[in-house]
XYZ file of C-alpha atoms in Angstrom:
337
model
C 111.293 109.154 314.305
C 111.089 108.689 310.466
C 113.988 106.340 309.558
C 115.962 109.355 306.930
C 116.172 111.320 309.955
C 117.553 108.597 312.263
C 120.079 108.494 309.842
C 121.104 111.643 309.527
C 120.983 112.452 313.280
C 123.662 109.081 313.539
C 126.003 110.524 311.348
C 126.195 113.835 312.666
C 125.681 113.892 316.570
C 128.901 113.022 316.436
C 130.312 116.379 315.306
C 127.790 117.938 317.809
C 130.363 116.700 320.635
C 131.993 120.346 319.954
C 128.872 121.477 321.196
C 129.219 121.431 325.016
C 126.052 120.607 327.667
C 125.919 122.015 331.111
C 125.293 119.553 332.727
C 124.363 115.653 332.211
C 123.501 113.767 329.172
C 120.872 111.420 330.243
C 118.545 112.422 327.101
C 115.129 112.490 326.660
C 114.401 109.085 329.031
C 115.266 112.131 332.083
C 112.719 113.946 331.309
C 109.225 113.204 332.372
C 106.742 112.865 329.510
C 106.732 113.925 326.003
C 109.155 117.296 324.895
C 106.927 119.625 324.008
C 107.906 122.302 321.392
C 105.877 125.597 320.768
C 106.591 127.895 317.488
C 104.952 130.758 316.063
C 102.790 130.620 313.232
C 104.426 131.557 309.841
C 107.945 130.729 308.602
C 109.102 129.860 311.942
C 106.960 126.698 311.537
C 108.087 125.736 308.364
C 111.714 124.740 310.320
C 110.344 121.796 312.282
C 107.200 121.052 309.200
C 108.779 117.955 308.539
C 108.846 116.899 312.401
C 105.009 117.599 312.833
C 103.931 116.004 309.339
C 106.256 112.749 309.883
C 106.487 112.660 314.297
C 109.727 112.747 316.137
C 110.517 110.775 318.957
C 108.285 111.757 322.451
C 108.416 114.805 321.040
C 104.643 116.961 320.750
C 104.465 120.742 318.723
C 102.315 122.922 319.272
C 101.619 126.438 316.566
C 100.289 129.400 318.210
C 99.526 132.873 316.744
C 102.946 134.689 316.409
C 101.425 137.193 318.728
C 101.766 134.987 321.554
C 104.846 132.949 321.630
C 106.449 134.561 324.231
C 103.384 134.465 326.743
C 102.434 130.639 325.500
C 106.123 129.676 326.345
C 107.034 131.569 329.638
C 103.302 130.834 331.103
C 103.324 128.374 334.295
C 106.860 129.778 335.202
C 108.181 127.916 332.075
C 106.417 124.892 333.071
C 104.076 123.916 329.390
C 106.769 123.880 327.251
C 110.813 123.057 326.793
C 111.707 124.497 323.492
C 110.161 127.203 321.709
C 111.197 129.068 318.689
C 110.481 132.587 319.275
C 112.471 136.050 317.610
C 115.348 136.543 318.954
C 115.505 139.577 320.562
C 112.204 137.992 322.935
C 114.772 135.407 323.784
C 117.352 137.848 324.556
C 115.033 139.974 327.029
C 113.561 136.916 328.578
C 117.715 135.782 329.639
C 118.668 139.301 330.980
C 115.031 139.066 332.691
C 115.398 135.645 334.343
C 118.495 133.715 332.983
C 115.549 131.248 332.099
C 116.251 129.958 328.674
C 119.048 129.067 326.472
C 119.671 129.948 322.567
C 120.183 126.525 320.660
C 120.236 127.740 317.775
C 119.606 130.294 315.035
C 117.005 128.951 312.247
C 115.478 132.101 310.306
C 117.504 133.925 308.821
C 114.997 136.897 307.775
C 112.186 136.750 305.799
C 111.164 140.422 305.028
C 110.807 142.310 301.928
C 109.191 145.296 300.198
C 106.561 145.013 297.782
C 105.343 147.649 294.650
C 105.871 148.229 291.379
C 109.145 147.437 289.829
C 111.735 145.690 289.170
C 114.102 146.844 292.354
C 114.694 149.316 293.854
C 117.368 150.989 296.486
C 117.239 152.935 299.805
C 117.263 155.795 298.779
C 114.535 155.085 296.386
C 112.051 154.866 299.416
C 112.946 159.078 300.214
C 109.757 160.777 299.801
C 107.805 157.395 299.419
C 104.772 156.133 301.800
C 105.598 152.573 303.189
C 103.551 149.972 305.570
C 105.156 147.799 307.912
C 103.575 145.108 309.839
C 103.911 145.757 313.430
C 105.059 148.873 315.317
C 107.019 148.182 317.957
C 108.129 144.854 316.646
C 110.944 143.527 314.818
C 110.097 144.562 311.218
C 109.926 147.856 312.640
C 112.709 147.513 313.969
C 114.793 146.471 311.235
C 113.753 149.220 309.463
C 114.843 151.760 312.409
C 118.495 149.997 312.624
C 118.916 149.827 309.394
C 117.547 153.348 308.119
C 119.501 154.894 310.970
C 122.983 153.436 310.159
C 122.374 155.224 306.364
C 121.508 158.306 308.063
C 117.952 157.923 306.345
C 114.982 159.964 307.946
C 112.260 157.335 309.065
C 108.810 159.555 310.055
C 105.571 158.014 311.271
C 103.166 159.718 308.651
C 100.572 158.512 306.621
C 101.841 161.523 303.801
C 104.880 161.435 302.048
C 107.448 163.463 303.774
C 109.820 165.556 301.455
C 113.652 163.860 302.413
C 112.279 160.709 304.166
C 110.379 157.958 304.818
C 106.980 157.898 305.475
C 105.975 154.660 307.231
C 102.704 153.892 308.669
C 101.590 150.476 310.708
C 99.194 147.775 309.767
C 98.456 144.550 312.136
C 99.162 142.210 309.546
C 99.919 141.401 306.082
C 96.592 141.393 305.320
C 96.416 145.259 306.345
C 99.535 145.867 304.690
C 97.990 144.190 301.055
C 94.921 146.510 301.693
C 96.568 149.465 301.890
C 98.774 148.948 298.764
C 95.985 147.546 296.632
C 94.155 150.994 297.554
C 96.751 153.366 296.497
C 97.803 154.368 300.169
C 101.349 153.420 300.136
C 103.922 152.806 297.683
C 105.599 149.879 298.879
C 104.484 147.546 301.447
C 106.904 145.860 303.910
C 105.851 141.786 304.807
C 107.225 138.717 305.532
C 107.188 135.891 303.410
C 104.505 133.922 302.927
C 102.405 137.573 302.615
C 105.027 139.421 300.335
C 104.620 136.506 297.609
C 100.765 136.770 298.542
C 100.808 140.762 297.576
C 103.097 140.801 294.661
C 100.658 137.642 292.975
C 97.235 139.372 293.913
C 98.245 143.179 292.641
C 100.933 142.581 290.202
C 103.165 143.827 292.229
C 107.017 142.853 292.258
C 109.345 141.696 295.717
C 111.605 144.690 295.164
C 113.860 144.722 298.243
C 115.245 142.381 300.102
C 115.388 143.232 303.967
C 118.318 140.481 304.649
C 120.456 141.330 301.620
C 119.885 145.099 302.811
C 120.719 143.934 306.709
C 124.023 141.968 305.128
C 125.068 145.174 303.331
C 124.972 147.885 305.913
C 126.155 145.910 308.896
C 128.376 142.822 307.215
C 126.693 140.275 308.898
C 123.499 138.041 308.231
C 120.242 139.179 310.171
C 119.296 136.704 312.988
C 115.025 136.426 313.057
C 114.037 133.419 314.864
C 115.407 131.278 317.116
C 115.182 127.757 319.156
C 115.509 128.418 322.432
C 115.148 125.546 325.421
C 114.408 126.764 329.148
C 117.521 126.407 330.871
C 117.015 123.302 333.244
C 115.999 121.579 330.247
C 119.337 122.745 328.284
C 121.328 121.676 331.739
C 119.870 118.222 332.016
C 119.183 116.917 328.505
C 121.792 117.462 325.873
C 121.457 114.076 324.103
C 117.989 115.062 322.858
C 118.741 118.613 322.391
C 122.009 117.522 319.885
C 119.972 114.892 318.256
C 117.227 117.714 317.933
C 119.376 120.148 316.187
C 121.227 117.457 314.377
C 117.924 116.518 312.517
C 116.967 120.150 311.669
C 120.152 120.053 309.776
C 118.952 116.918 307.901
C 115.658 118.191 307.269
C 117.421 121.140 305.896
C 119.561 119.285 303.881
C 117.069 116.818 302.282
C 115.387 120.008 301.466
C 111.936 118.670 302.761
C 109.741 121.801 302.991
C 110.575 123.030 299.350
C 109.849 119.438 298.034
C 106.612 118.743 300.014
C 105.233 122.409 300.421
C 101.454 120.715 300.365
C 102.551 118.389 303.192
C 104.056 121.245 305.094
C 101.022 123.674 304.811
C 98.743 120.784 305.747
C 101.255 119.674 309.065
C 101.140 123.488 310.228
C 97.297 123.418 309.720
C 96.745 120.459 311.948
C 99.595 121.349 314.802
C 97.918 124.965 315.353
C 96.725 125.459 319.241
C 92.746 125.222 319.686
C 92.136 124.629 316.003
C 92.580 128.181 315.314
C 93.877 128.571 311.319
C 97.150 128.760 310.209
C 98.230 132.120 307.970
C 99.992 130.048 306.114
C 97.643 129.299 303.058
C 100.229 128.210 300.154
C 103.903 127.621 300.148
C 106.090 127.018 296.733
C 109.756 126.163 296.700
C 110.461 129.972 296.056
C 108.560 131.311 299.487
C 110.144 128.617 301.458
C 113.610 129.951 299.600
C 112.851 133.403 300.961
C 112.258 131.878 304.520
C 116.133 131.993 305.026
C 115.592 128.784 307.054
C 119.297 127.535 307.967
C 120.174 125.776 311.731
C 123.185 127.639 312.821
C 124.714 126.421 316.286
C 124.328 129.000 319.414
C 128.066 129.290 319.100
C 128.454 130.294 315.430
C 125.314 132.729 315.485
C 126.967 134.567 318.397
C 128.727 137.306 316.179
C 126.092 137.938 314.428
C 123.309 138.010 317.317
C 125.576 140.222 319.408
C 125.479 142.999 316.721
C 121.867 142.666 316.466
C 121.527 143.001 320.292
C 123.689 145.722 319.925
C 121.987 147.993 317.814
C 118.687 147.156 319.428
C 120.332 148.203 322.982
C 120.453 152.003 321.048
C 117.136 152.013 319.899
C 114.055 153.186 322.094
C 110.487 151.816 322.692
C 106.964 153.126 323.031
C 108.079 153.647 326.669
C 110.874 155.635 325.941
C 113.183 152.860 327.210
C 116.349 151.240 325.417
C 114.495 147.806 323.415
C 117.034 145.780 325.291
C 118.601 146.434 328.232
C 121.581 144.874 328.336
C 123.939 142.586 325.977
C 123.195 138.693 327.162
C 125.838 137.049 328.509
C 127.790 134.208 327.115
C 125.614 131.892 329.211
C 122.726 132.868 326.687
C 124.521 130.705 324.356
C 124.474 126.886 324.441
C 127.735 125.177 323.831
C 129.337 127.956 325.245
């Protein structure tokens, strides 16, 4: 483990001990082999960039398309990996499906924003307007639904404006999303950082809404994106490493790493990424990696705001007609609980 991070993780595992385990705390030596740590592609990787560019104790990562997180980490019954970070509503549905993993931790904080011309722009600015969003039936989309339906705002699947609401339609990617905005095919274009700098540099276009300060203002609490989650025999058995763990995302944090080395974290993403496939994360500044909303909050203190998340995806429905999440986790979702 690099040496600044040994220090930090000395000086504050100690105020981890509010943080209960449940069960022993033999550490890593009780587990068999390296810890092995999957994470989505994007700014979910840019959390533990420091760990993969500089190595952490027995400790391997592993980047996969974002696509796949939750298949990479449940595959083998939970046997290939111990800790993933994954969104957090996956996490939630994989606990009420199988009590089989554990929130550590809250880490993204929202990373979403609108892109056109402009300097901002508010809600109610996006009436009558033609928007993309990356991913239907996924947690941009999501957002969107939650939010727009707490301001009573009309959110249509249409690829024409729509006189009195919003016209969204659904690209796979940012990529998509830049496409159709550089075309003339929608006003504004909803992405997640890196991909909303990306747009507003290549079209001279502006970042002229921010999802989390939008999230913060209609509900009162932050927005909860990504998560690290453990599978829950690892959380029971090994809560030396998993304090240490989450003690040294703090540091990382706090040294600001990522924003001062965003070459270095770029490059470590690049070389961590399952079967050599390539990273879409092409450039990071100190401003993107700002936007990330990267901050490690404890299991215990994310709970408030998770639970009203949860909450308003319990009333929305899917493709299937069925409620996005069934049920509100339980407090054994939540370690240190």
């Amino acid at each position: 483990m690099n040496k600044k991070i040994v220090a930090v993780v000395s000086a504050a595992v100690a105020a981890l001990s509010v943080v209960g385990c449940d069960g022993g705390n033999n550490g890593v030596e009780g587990h068999s082999g390296p810890v092995r740590i999957v994470m989505p592609d994007g700014a979910p990787a840019v959390a533990l960039a420091q760990f993969m560019a500089e190595g952490y104790d027995n400790t391997e990562f592993t980047v996969v398309q974002s696509s796949t997180i939750v298949q990479e980490f449940t595959s083998g019954n939970y046997g290939n990996y111990e800790m993933a970070i994954m969104p957090v509503n996956a996490a939630a549905t994989l606990y009420n499906k199988d009590a089989g993993v554990k929130l550590l931790t809250v880490n993204t904080h929202g990373n979403l924003f609108f892109v056109g011309d402009g300097d901002g722009i508010e809600p109610n600015d996006l009436i009558g307007k033609r928007i993309a969003v990356i991913g239907e039936g996924a947690v941009p989309d999501y957002t969107l639904r939650m939010v727009f339906g707490e301001l009573e705002i009309r959110y249509v699947k249409s690829t024409d404006a729509v006189s009195g609401s919003i016209a969204v339609q659904y690209a796979a990617d940012g990529a998509a999303v830049i496409g159709l905005l550089q075309n003339g095919l929608i006003d504004y274009g909803f992405l997640a950082e890196p991909a909303a700098t990306t747009a507003a540099n290549k079209l001279g276009k502006s970042i002229v809404l921010d999802a989390q300060e939008l999230w913060a203002d209609t509900f009162g609490t932050a927005y909860p994106q990504a998560c690290l989650v453990a599978t829950a025999d690892f959380a029971r058995t090994e809560g030396d490493y998993i304090k240490e763990f989450m003690s040294a995302m703090q540091g990382s944090e706090e040294d600001e790493w990522a924003k001062n080395n965003p070459q270095a974290a770029v490059t470590a993403i690049g070389e961590h990424m399952k079967d050599g496939s390539a990273t879409t994360v092409k450039t990071l500044t100190a401003d993107i990696i700002e936007r990330c909303n990267i901050e490690t909050v404890f299991a215990p203190d994310a709970k408030t705001e998770c639970e009203l998340f949860f909450t308003k995806l319990m009333g929305l429905n899917n493709e299937f007609d069925r409620p996005v999440l069934s049920a509100l986790p339980d407090d054994g979702f939540y370690y240190g609980l």
